[in-house]
């Protein structure tokens, strides 16, 4: 648990993370910052942003492929789930980048960590998809496992609750004891 607390503290305080997060905010394409685009990508369903639901789609598909990898003879189904996850990943990225530009600095750091982890996971799953297509099942499962680990790490380290009380509790739990 101490390692997780150190990692959370690093995300919150590291000048390198802050600098990289700011650079990414400036690099977000102007197209994603236009009001017409942000209005669609930041759409709200039942009063909530759609980004969490869109991001949950590839994560769920990737997790399902991991479960299928544990079953004998389910390799084709696992590859199909990975392919479906890869197909919706660009929509998840677009909604994530649109939200990213509107976040305050403290949340932007966490979102940067999530974006980085999600990008690494997408590369792992794309690699897995390609390896599966060429008959390298064991290597493909390894790449998928790395992708799932990246998603988990990004979800853990990229926690940025919008409720200030919850956010304060999460980040205060990472303080060193006096």
mmCIF file of C-alpha atoms in Angstrom:
data_model
loop_
_atom_site.group_PDB
_atom_site.id
_atom_site.type_symbol
_atom_site.label_atom_id
_atom_site.label_comp_id
_atom_site.label_asym_id
_atom_site.label_seq_id
_atom_site.Cartn_x
_atom_site.Cartn_y
_atom_site.Cartn_z
ATOM 1 C CA UNK A 1 0.000 0.000 0.000
ATOM 2 C CA UNK A 2 2.935 2.326 0.682
ATOM 3 C CA UNK A 3 4.007 2.063 -2.963
ATOM 4 C CA UNK A 4 0.540 3.111 -4.126
ATOM 5 C CA UNK A 5 0.588 6.067 -1.737
ATOM 6 C CA UNK A 6 4.015 7.123 -3.023
ATOM 7 C CA UNK A 7 2.797 6.869 -6.613
ATOM 8 C CA UNK A 8 -0.296 8.951 -5.843
ATOM 9 C CA UNK A 9 1.862 11.552 -4.126
ATOM 10 C CA UNK A 10 4.193 11.601 -7.125
ATOM 11 C CA UNK A 11 1.274 12.217 -9.503
ATOM 12 C CA UNK A 12 0.071 15.046 -7.268
ATOM 13 C CA UNK A 13 3.430 16.767 -6.685
ATOM 14 C CA UNK A 14 5.875 15.900 -9.462
ATOM 15 C CA UNK A 15 6.940 18.927 -11.517
ATOM 16 C CA UNK A 16 7.543 16.580 -14.468
ATOM 17 C CA UNK A 17 3.929 15.359 -14.415
ATOM 18 C CA UNK A 18 2.658 18.930 -14.128
ATOM 19 C CA UNK A 19 4.825 20.089 -17.019
ATOM 20 C CA UNK A 20 3.834 17.166 -19.252
ATOM 21 C CA UNK A 21 0.156 17.598 -18.374
ATOM 22 C CA UNK A 22 0.325 21.281 -19.283
ATOM 23 C CA UNK A 23 2.126 20.561 -22.548
ATOM 24 C CA UNK A 24 -0.545 18.043 -23.527
ATOM 25 C CA UNK A 25 -3.296 20.575 -22.726
ATOM 26 C CA UNK A 26 -1.643 23.008 -25.140
ATOM 27 C CA UNK A 27 -1.209 20.291 -27.766
ATOM 28 C CA UNK A 28 -4.872 19.221 -27.793
ATOM 29 C CA UNK A 29 -5.948 19.940 -31.356
ATOM 30 C CA UNK A 30 -7.807 23.188 -31.825
ATOM 31 C CA UNK A 31 -10.578 21.173 -33.490
ATOM 32 C CA UNK A 32 -11.338 19.481 -30.170
ATOM 33 C CA UNK A 33 -11.567 22.884 -28.491
ATOM 34 C CA UNK A 34 -14.156 24.339 -30.872
ATOM 35 C CA UNK A 35 -17.531 24.879 -29.239
ATOM 36 C CA UNK A 36 -19.415 22.774 -31.819
ATOM 37 C CA UNK A 37 -17.114 19.797 -31.265
ATOM 38 C CA UNK A 38 -16.922 20.089 -27.499
ATOM 39 C CA UNK A 39 -20.694 20.387 -27.343
ATOM 40 C CA UNK A 40 -21.030 16.990 -29.007
ATOM 41 C CA UNK A 41 -18.099 15.254 -27.309
ATOM 42 C CA UNK A 42 -18.962 16.604 -23.867
ATOM 43 C CA UNK A 43 -22.606 15.680 -24.341
ATOM 44 C CA UNK A 44 -24.465 14.852 -21.217
ATOM 45 C CA UNK A 45 -26.791 11.896 -20.881
ATOM 46 C CA UNK A 46 -29.209 12.218 -17.970
ATOM 47 C CA UNK A 47 -27.154 15.093 -16.553
ATOM 48 C CA UNK A 48 -23.850 13.179 -16.587
ATOM 49 C CA UNK A 49 -20.898 13.434 -19.004
ATOM 50 C CA UNK A 50 -20.760 10.600 -21.527
ATOM 51 C CA UNK A 51 -16.972 10.253 -21.291
ATOM 52 C CA UNK A 52 -16.994 7.699 -18.435
ATOM 53 C CA UNK A 53 -19.489 5.511 -20.306
ATOM 54 C CA UNK A 54 -17.551 5.700 -23.568
ATOM 55 C CA UNK A 55 -14.263 4.861 -21.830
ATOM 56 C CA UNK A 56 -15.878 1.941 -20.015
ATOM 57 C CA UNK A 57 -16.635 0.292 -23.360
ATOM 58 C CA UNK A 58 -13.077 -0.553 -24.477
ATOM 59 C CA UNK A 59 -12.066 -1.349 -20.892
ATOM 60 C CA UNK A 60 -14.936 -3.819 -20.575
ATOM 61 C CA UNK A 61 -14.160 -5.389 -23.932
ATOM 62 C CA UNK A 62 -10.494 -5.770 -23.047
ATOM 63 C CA UNK A 63 -11.359 -7.280 -19.655
ATOM 64 C CA UNK A 64 -13.757 -9.719 -21.344
ATOM 65 C CA UNK A 65 -10.964 -10.762 -23.720
ATOM 66 C CA UNK A 66 -8.780 -11.520 -20.677
ATOM 67 C CA UNK A 67 -11.506 -13.798 -19.309
ATOM 68 C CA UNK A 68 -11.801 -15.487 -22.703
ATOM 69 C CA UNK A 69 -8.033 -16.003 -22.783
ATOM 70 C CA UNK A 70 -8.450 -18.247 -19.748
ATOM 71 C CA UNK A 71 -10.869 -20.528 -21.615
ATOM 72 C CA UNK A 72 -9.569 -23.183 -23.996
ATOM 73 C CA UNK A 73 -10.612 -22.627 -27.597
ATOM 74 C CA UNK A 74 -11.803 -19.033 -27.097
ATOM 75 C CA UNK A 75 -8.897 -17.344 -28.863
ATOM 76 C CA UNK A 76 -10.984 -16.126 -31.816
ATOM 77 C CA UNK A 77 -13.623 -14.680 -29.511
ATOM 78 C CA UNK A 78 -10.920 -12.922 -27.449
ATOM 79 C CA UNK A 79 -9.484 -11.405 -30.628
ATOM 80 C CA UNK A 80 -12.960 -10.223 -31.662
ATOM 81 C CA UNK A 81 -13.441 -8.494 -28.294
ATOM 82 C CA UNK A 82 -10.039 -6.834 -28.601
ATOM 83 C CA UNK A 83 -10.920 -5.696 -32.124
ATOM 84 C CA UNK A 84 -14.190 -4.207 -30.875
ATOM 85 C CA UNK A 85 -12.303 -2.435 -28.069
ATOM 86 C CA UNK A 86 -9.821 -1.025 -30.557
ATOM 87 C CA UNK A 87 -12.692 0.152 -32.760
ATOM 88 C CA UNK A 88 -14.228 2.271 -29.983
ATOM 89 C CA UNK A 89 -10.911 3.448 -28.484
ATOM 90 C CA UNK A 90 -10.730 6.550 -30.763
ATOM 91 C CA UNK A 91 -14.131 7.731 -29.483
ATOM 92 C CA UNK A 92 -12.960 7.211 -25.912
ATOM 93 C CA UNK A 93 -9.782 9.169 -26.633
ATOM 94 C CA UNK A 94 -11.704 12.029 -28.265
ATOM 95 C CA UNK A 95 -14.073 12.396 -25.302
ATOM 96 C CA UNK A 96 -11.134 12.120 -22.894
ATOM 97 C CA UNK A 97 -9.148 14.849 -24.658
ATOM 98 C CA UNK A 98 -12.198 17.092 -24.802
ATOM 99 C CA UNK A 99 -12.721 16.774 -21.055
ATOM 100 C CA UNK A 100 -8.968 17.121 -20.454
ATOM 101 C CA UNK A 101 -8.819 20.666 -21.750
ATOM 102 C CA UNK A 102 -11.437 21.812 -19.245
ATOM 103 C CA UNK A 103 -9.889 20.320 -16.097
ATOM 104 C CA UNK A 104 -8.162 22.335 -13.389
ATOM 105 C CA UNK A 105 -4.435 21.659 -12.915
ATOM 106 C CA UNK A 106 -4.799 19.219 -10.008
ATOM 107 C CA UNK A 107 -7.228 17.034 -11.974
ATOM 108 C CA UNK A 108 -5.287 17.469 -15.208
ATOM 109 C CA UNK A 109 -2.288 15.703 -13.651
ATOM 110 C CA UNK A 110 -4.388 12.645 -12.826
ATOM 111 C CA UNK A 111 -6.050 12.715 -16.238
ATOM 112 C CA UNK A 112 -2.618 12.865 -17.880
ATOM 113 C CA UNK A 113 -1.601 9.703 -16.061
ATOM 114 C CA UNK A 114 -4.819 8.025 -17.215
ATOM 115 C CA UNK A 115 -4.312 9.147 -20.811
ATOM 116 C CA UNK A 116 -0.753 7.856 -20.809
ATOM 117 C CA UNK A 117 -1.762 4.514 -19.323
ATOM 118 C CA UNK A 118 -4.695 4.182 -21.727
ATOM 119 C CA UNK A 119 -2.408 4.930 -24.677
ATOM 120 C CA UNK A 120 0.058 2.275 -23.489
ATOM 121 C CA UNK A 121 -2.796 -0.196 -23.054
ATOM 122 C CA UNK A 122 -4.107 0.539 -26.546
ATOM 123 C CA UNK A 123 -0.652 -0.142 -28.019
ATOM 124 C CA UNK A 124 -0.498 -3.420 -26.076
ATOM 125 C CA UNK A 125 -3.944 -4.487 -27.300
ATOM 126 C CA UNK A 126 -3.178 -3.499 -30.887
ATOM 127 C CA UNK A 127 -0.014 -5.586 -30.645
ATOM 128 C CA UNK A 128 -2.003 -8.465 -29.188
ATOM 129 C CA UNK A 129 -4.607 -8.205 -31.952
ATOM 130 C CA UNK A 130 -1.921 -8.322 -34.628
ATOM 131 C CA UNK A 131 -0.046 -11.196 -32.969
ATOM 132 C CA UNK A 132 -3.256 -13.210 -32.699
ATOM 133 C CA UNK A 133 -3.841 -12.708 -36.404
ATOM 134 C CA UNK A 134 -0.453 -14.254 -37.146
ATOM 135 C CA UNK A 135 -0.818 -17.226 -34.816
ATOM 136 C CA UNK A 136 1.337 -16.042 -31.917
ATOM 137 C CA UNK A 137 -1.222 -16.825 -29.223
ATOM 138 C CA UNK A 138 1.050 -16.981 -26.193
ATOM 139 C CA UNK A 139 2.822 -13.703 -26.997
ATOM 140 C CA UNK A 140 -0.544 -12.134 -27.789
ATOM 141 C CA UNK A 141 -1.905 -13.124 -24.376
ATOM 142 C CA UNK A 142 1.182 -11.623 -22.769
ATOM 143 C CA UNK A 143 0.651 -8.340 -24.613
ATOM 144 C CA UNK A 144 -2.991 -8.358 -23.505
ATOM 145 C CA UNK A 145 -1.955 -8.951 -19.890
ATOM 146 C CA UNK A 146 0.385 -5.955 -20.080
ATOM 147 C CA UNK A 147 -2.448 -3.882 -21.539
ATOM 148 C CA UNK A 148 -4.796 -4.872 -18.749
ATOM 149 C CA UNK A 149 -2.119 -4.017 -16.177
ATOM 150 C CA UNK A 150 -1.664 -0.587 -17.784
ATOM 151 C CA UNK A 151 -5.415 0.030 -17.627
ATOM 152 C CA UNK A 152 -5.498 -0.940 -13.972
ATOM 153 C CA UNK A 153 -2.517 1.236 -13.095
ATOM 154 C CA UNK A 154 -3.970 4.184 -14.978
ATOM 155 C CA UNK A 155 -7.296 3.765 -13.241
ATOM 156 C CA UNK A 156 -5.632 3.635 -9.840
ATOM 157 C CA UNK A 157 -3.107 6.426 -10.319
ATOM 158 C CA UNK A 158 -5.404 8.575 -12.404
ATOM 159 C CA UNK A 159 -8.112 8.821 -9.792
ATOM 160 C CA UNK A 160 -9.548 12.337 -9.849
ATOM 161 C CA UNK A 161 -12.937 12.474 -8.138
ATOM 162 C CA UNK A 162 -14.863 15.651 -8.877
ATOM 163 C CA UNK A 163 -16.157 15.960 -5.311
ATOM 164 C CA UNK A 164 -13.556 18.146 -3.535
ATOM 165 C CA UNK A 165 -14.128 16.331 -0.214
ATOM 166 C CA UNK A 166 -13.430 12.932 -1.784
ATOM 167 C CA UNK A 167 -10.475 14.334 -3.685
ATOM 168 C CA UNK A 168 -9.010 15.825 -0.512
ATOM 169 C CA UNK A 169 -9.469 12.508 1.332
ATOM 170 C CA UNK A 170 -7.740 10.536 -1.448
ATOM 171 C CA UNK A 171 -4.778 12.873 -1.670
ATOM 172 C CA UNK A 172 -4.452 13.447 2.096
ATOM 173 C CA UNK A 173 -4.205 9.678 2.560
ATOM 174 C CA UNK A 174 -0.967 9.832 0.575
ATOM 175 C CA UNK A 175 0.737 12.213 3.009
ATOM 176 C CA UNK A 176 3.727 10.988 4.949
ATOM 177 C CA UNK A 177 2.970 10.524 8.664
ATOM 178 C CA UNK A 178 4.315 13.392 10.793
#
